[in-house]
Coordinates of N, CA and C in Angstrom, one line a residue:
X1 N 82.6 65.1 7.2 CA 82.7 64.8 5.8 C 82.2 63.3 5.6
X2 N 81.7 62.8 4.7 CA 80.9 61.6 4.2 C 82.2 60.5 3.9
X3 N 81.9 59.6 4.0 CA 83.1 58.5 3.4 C 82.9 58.6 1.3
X4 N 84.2 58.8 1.0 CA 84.2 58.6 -0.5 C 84.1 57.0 -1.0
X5 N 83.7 56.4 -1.7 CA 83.7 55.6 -2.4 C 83.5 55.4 -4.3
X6 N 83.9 54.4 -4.7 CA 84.2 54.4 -5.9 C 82.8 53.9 -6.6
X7 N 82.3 54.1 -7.5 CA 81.9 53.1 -8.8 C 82.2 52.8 -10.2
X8 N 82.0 52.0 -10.8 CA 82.3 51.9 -12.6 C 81.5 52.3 -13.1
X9 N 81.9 53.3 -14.0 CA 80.7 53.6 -15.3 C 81.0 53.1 -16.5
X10 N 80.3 52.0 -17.7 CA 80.6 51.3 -18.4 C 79.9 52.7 -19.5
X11 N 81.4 52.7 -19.9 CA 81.2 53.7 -21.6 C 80.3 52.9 -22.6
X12 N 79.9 53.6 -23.5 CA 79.7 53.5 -24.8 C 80.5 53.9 -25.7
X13 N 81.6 53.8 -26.5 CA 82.0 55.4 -27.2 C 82.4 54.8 -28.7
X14 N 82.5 55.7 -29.5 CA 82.7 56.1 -31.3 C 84.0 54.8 -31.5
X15 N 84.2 54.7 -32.4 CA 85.3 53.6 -33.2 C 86.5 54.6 -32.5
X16 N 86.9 55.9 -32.8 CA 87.9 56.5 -32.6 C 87.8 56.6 -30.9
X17 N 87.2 56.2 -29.9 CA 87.2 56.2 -28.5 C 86.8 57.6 -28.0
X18 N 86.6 58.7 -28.6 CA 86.3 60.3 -28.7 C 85.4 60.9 -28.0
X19 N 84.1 60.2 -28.2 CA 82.9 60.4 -27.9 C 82.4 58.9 -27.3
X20 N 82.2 59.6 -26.3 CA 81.9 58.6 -25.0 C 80.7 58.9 -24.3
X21 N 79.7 58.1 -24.2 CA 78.5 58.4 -23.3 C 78.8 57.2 -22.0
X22 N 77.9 57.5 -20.8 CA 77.5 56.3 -19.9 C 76.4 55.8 -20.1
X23 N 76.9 54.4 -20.4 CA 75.8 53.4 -21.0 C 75.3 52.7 -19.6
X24 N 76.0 52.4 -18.4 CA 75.7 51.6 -17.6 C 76.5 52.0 -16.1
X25 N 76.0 51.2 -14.9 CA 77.1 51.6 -13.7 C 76.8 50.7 -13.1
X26 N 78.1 49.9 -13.0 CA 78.3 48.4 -12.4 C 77.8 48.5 -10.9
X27 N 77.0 47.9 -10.9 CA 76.2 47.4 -9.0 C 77.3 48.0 -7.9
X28 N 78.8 47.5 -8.0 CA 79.4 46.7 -7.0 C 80.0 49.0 -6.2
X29 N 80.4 48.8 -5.6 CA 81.0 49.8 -4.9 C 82.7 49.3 -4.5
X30 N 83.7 50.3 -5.0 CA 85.0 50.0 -4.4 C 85.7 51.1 -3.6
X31 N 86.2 50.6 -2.8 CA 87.0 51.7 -1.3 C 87.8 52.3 -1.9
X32 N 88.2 52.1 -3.0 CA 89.5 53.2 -3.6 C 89.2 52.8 -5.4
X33 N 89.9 54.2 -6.1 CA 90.7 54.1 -7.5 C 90.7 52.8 -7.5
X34 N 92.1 52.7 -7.1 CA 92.7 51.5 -7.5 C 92.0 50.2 -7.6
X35 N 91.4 49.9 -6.5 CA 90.7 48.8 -6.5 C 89.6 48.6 -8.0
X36 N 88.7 50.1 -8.1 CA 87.7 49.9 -9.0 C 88.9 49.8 -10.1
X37 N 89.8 50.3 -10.4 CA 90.6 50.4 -11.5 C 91.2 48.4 -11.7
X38 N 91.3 47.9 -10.5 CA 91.7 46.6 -10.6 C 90.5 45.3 -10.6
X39 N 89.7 46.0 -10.6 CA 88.4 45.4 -11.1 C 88.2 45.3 -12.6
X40 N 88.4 46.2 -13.1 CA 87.7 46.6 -14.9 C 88.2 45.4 -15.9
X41 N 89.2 44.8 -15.7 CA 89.6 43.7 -16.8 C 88.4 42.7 -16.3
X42 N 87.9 42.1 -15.0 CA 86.6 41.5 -15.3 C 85.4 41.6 -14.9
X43 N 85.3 43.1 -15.0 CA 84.0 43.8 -15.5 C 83.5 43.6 -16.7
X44 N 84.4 44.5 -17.4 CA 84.1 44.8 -19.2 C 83.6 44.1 -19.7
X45 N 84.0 42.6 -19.8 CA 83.1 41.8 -20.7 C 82.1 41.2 -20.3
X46 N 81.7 41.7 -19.0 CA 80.3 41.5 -19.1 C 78.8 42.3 -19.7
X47 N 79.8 43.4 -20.2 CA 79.2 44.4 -21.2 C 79.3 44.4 -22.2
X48 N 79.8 43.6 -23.2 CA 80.0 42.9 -24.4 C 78.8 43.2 -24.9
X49 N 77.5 43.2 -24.5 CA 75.8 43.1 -25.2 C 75.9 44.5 -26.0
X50 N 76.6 45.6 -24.9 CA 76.5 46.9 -25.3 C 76.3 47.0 -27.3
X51 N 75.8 47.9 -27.2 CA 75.3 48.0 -28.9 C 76.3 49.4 -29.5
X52 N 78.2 49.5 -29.2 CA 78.6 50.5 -29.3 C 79.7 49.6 -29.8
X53 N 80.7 50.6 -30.9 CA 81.9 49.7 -31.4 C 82.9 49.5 -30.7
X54 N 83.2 50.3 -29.0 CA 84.1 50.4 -28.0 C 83.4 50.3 -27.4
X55 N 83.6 49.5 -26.1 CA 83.0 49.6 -24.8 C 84.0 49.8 -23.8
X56 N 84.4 50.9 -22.6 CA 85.0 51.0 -21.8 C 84.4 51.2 -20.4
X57 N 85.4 51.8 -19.4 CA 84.6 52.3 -17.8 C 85.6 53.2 -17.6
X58 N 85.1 53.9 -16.3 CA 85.7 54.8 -15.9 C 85.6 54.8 -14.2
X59 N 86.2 54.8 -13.3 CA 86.1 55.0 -12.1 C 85.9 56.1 -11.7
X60 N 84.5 56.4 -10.7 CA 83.9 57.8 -10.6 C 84.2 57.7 -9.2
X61 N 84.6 58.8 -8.7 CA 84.4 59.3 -6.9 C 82.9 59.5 -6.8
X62 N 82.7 58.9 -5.7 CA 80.9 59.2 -5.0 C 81.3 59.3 -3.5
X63 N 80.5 60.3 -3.3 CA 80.4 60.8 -2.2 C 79.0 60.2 -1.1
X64 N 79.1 59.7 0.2 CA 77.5 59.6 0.8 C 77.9 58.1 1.9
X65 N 77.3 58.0 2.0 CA 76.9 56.7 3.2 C 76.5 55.3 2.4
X66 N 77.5 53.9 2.7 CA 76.8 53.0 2.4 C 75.5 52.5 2.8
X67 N 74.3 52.4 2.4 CA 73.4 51.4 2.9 C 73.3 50.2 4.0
X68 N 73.4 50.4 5.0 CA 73.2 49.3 6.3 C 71.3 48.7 6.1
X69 N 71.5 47.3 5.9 CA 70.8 46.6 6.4 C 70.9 46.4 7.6
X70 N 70.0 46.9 8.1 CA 69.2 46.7 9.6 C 67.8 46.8 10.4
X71 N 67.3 46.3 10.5 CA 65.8 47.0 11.4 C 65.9 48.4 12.0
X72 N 65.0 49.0 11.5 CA 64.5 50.0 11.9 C 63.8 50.1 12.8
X73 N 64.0 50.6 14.4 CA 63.2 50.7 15.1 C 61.9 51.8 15.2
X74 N 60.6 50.9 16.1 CA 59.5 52.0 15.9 C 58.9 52.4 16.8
X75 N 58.6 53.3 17.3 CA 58.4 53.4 18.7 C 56.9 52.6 19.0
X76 N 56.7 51.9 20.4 CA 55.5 51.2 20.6 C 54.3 52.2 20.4
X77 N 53.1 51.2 20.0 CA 52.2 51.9 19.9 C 51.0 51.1 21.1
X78 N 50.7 52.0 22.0 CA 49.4 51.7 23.0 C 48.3 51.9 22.6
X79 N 48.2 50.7 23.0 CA 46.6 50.6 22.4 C 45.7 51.6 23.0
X80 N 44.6 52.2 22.6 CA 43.5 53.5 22.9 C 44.3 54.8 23.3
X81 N 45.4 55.2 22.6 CA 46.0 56.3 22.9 C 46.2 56.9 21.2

C-alpha cells in the first residue's frame, strides 16, 4: 500500500458557505489531518486575492509516493556498439 499523505484545497464558496468549488491547492504536503488542519489559519490569507465572498480549505487524503530528488542512473553507453 502507498504512503497517504495530506494536501489543502483552498475553496471558493457562496456568502451562505453552501456552494463551494476548488479554487486552488496549496504546494506544501502534510503527514497527517491534523497537521494540514494545523496549518490552515496561515494558509488562508494568503488567498485573500480569491475573487469569492468566502474563502476556505479543506484537507484532502492523497494517496502515491513523494517525489525524491535524485540522479537517475543510465546505463553506459560504448562507443561503436
Amino acid at each position: 500500500m502507498e504512503p497517504v499523505y495530506f494536501v489543502m484545497a483552498i475553496l471558493g464558496c457562496s456568502d451562505d458557505g453552501m456552494s463551494c468549488q476548488q479554487a486552488r491547492v496549496e504546494p506544501a504536503r502534510y503527514e497527517s489531518a491534523a497537521k494540514c488542519n494545523a496549518a490552515m489559519g496561515g494558509v488562508l490569507p494568503r488567498h485573500a486575492d480569491l475573487d469569492f465572498p468566502v474563502v476556505g480549505a479543506s484537507c484532502q487524503a492523497k494517496s502515491g509516493r513523494f517525489a525524491e530528488n535524485r540522479p537517475v542512473s543510465r546505463p553506459a553507453v560504448r562507443p561503436g556498439s
